[in-house]
Rosetta silent file (secondary structure, phi, psi, omega in degrees, C-alpha in Angstrom):
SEQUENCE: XXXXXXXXXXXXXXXXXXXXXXXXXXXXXXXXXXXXXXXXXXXXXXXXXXXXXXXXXXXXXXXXXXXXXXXXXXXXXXXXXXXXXX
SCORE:     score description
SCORE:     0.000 S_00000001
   1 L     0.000  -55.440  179.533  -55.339   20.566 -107.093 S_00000001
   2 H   -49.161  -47.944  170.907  -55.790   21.157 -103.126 S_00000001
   3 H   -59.548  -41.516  154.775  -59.268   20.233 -103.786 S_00000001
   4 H   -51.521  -68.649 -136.914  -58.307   16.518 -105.475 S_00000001
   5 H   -83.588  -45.633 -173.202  -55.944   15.680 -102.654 S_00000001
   6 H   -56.561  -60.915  169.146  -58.554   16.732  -99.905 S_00000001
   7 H    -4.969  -54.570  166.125  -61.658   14.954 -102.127 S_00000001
   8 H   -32.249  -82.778  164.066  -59.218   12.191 -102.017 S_00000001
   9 H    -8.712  -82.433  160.163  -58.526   12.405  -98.888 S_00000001
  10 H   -38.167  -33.512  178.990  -62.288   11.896  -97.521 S_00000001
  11 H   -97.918  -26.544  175.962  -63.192    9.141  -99.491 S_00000001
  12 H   -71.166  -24.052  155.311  -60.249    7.129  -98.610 S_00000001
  13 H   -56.120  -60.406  146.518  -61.537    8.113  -95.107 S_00000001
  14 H    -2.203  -72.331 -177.291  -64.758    6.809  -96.106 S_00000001
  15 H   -70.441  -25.464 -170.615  -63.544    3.348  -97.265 S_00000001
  16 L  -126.281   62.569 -165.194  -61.714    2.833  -93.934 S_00000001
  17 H   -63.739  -18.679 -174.068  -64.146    4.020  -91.826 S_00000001
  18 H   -72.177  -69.418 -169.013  -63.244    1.602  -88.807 S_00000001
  19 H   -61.227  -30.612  172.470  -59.361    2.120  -88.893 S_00000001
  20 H   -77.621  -17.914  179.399  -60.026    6.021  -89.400 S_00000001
  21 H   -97.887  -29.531  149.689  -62.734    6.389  -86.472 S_00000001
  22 H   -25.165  -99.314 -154.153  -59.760    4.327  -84.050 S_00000001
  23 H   -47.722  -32.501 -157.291  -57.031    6.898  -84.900 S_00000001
  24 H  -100.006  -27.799  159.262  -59.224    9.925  -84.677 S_00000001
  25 H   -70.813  -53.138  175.983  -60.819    8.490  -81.092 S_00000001
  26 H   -43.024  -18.239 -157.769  -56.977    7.748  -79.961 S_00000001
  27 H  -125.337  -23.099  158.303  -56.164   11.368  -80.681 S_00000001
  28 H   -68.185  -51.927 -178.208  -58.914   12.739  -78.810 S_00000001
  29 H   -69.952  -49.042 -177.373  -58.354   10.489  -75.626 S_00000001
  30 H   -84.976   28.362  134.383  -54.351   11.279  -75.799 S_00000001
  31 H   -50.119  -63.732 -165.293  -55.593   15.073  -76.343 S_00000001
  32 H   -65.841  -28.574 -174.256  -57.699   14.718  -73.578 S_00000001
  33 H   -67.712  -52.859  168.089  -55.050   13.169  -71.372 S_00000001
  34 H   -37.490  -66.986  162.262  -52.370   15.806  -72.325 S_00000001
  35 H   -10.491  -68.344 -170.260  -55.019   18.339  -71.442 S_00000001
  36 H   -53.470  -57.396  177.829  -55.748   16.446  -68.066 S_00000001
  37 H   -69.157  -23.694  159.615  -52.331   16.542  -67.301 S_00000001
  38 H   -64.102 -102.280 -125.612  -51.195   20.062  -68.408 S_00000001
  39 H   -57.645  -30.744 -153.179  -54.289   21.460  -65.708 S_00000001
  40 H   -89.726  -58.536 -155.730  -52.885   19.073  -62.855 S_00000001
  41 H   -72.014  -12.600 -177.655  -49.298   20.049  -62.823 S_00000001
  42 H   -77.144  -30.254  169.048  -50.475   23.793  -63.539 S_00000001
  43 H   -74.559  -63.872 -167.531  -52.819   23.781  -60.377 S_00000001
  44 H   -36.190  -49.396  152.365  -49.689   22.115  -58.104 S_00000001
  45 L   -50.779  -32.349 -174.807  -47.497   24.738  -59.385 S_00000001
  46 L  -108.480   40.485 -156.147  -49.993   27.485  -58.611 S_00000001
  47 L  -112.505  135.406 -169.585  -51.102   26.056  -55.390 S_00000001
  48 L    56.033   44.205  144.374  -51.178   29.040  -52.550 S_00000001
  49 L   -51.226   -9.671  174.353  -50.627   31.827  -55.090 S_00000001
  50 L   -94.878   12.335 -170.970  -52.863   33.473  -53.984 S_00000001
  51 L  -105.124  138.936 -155.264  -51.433   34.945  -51.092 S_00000001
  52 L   -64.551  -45.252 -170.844  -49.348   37.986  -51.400 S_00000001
  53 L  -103.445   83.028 -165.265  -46.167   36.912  -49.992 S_00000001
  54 H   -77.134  -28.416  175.424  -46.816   33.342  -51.241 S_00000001
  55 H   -48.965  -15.133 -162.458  -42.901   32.315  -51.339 S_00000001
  56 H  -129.935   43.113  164.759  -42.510   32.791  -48.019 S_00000001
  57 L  -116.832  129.339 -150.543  -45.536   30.381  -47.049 S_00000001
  58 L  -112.214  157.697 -174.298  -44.571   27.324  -45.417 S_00000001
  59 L  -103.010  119.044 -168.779  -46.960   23.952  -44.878 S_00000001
  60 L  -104.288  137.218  167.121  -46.407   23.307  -41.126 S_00000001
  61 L  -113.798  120.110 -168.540  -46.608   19.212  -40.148 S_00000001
  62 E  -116.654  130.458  106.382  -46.710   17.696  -36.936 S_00000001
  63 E     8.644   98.747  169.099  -45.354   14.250  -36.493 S_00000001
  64 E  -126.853  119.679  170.925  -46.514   11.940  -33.258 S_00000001
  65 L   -89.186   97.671 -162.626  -44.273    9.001  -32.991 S_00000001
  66 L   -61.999  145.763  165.963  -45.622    6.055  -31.598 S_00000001
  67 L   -59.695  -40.134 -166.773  -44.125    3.602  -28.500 S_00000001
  68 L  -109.592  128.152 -165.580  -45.290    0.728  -30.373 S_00000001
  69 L   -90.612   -4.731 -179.064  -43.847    0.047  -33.413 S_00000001
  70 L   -75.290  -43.585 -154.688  -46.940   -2.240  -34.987 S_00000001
  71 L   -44.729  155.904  148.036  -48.714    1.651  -34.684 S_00000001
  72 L   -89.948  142.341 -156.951  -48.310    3.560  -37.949 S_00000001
  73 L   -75.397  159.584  179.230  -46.385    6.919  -37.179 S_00000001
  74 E  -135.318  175.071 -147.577  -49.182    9.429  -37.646 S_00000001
  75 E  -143.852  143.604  142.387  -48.794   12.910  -39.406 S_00000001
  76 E  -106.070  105.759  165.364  -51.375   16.444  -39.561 S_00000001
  77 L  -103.679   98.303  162.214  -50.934   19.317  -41.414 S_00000001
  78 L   177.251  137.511  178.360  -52.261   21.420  -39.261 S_00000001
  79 L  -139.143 -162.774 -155.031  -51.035   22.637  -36.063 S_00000001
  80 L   -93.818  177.597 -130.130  -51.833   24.693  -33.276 S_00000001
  81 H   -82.914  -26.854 -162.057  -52.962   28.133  -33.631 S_00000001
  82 H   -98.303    1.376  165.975  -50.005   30.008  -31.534 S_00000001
  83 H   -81.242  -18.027  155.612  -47.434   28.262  -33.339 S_00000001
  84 L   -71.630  -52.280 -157.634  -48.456   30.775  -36.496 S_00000001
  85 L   -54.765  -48.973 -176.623  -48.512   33.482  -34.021 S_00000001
  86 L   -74.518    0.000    0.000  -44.223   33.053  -33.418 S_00000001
């Protein structure tokens, strides 16, 4: 019985070989996407984990605010060494 329905199965895959190679590439690329997407929010969550006390590691930014307002304000993260130090 199992064997009829796959047997089935195959050859009506067979006969619609176009509309059946579509659906089975769509289900690989929104596999692949899921996939894609699963690793990127998994690194962002797990981004400086590696450090022992990582909760209590902060991203320091520094900010220079321009006179001239055509200027785009402009931003680093990274500052200077003796401000880690305090």
């Amino acid at each position: 019985m199992l064997r009829n329905y796959s047997r089935r199965r195959f050859a009506n895959l067979w006969r619609n070989r176009a509309y059946a190679s579509i659906n089975v590439m769509g289900l690989a690329v929104g596999f692949a996407a899921a996939i894609l997407i699963a690793l990127y929010v998994r690194d962002e969550y797990s981004y400086d984990r590696f450090f022992l006390g990582y909760r209590d590691v902060y991203l320091l930014t520094e900010t220079k605010d321009v006179i001239d307002r055509r200027l785009l304000t402009e931003r680093w993260d990274f500052s200077i060494p003796d401000l880690a130090a305090s």
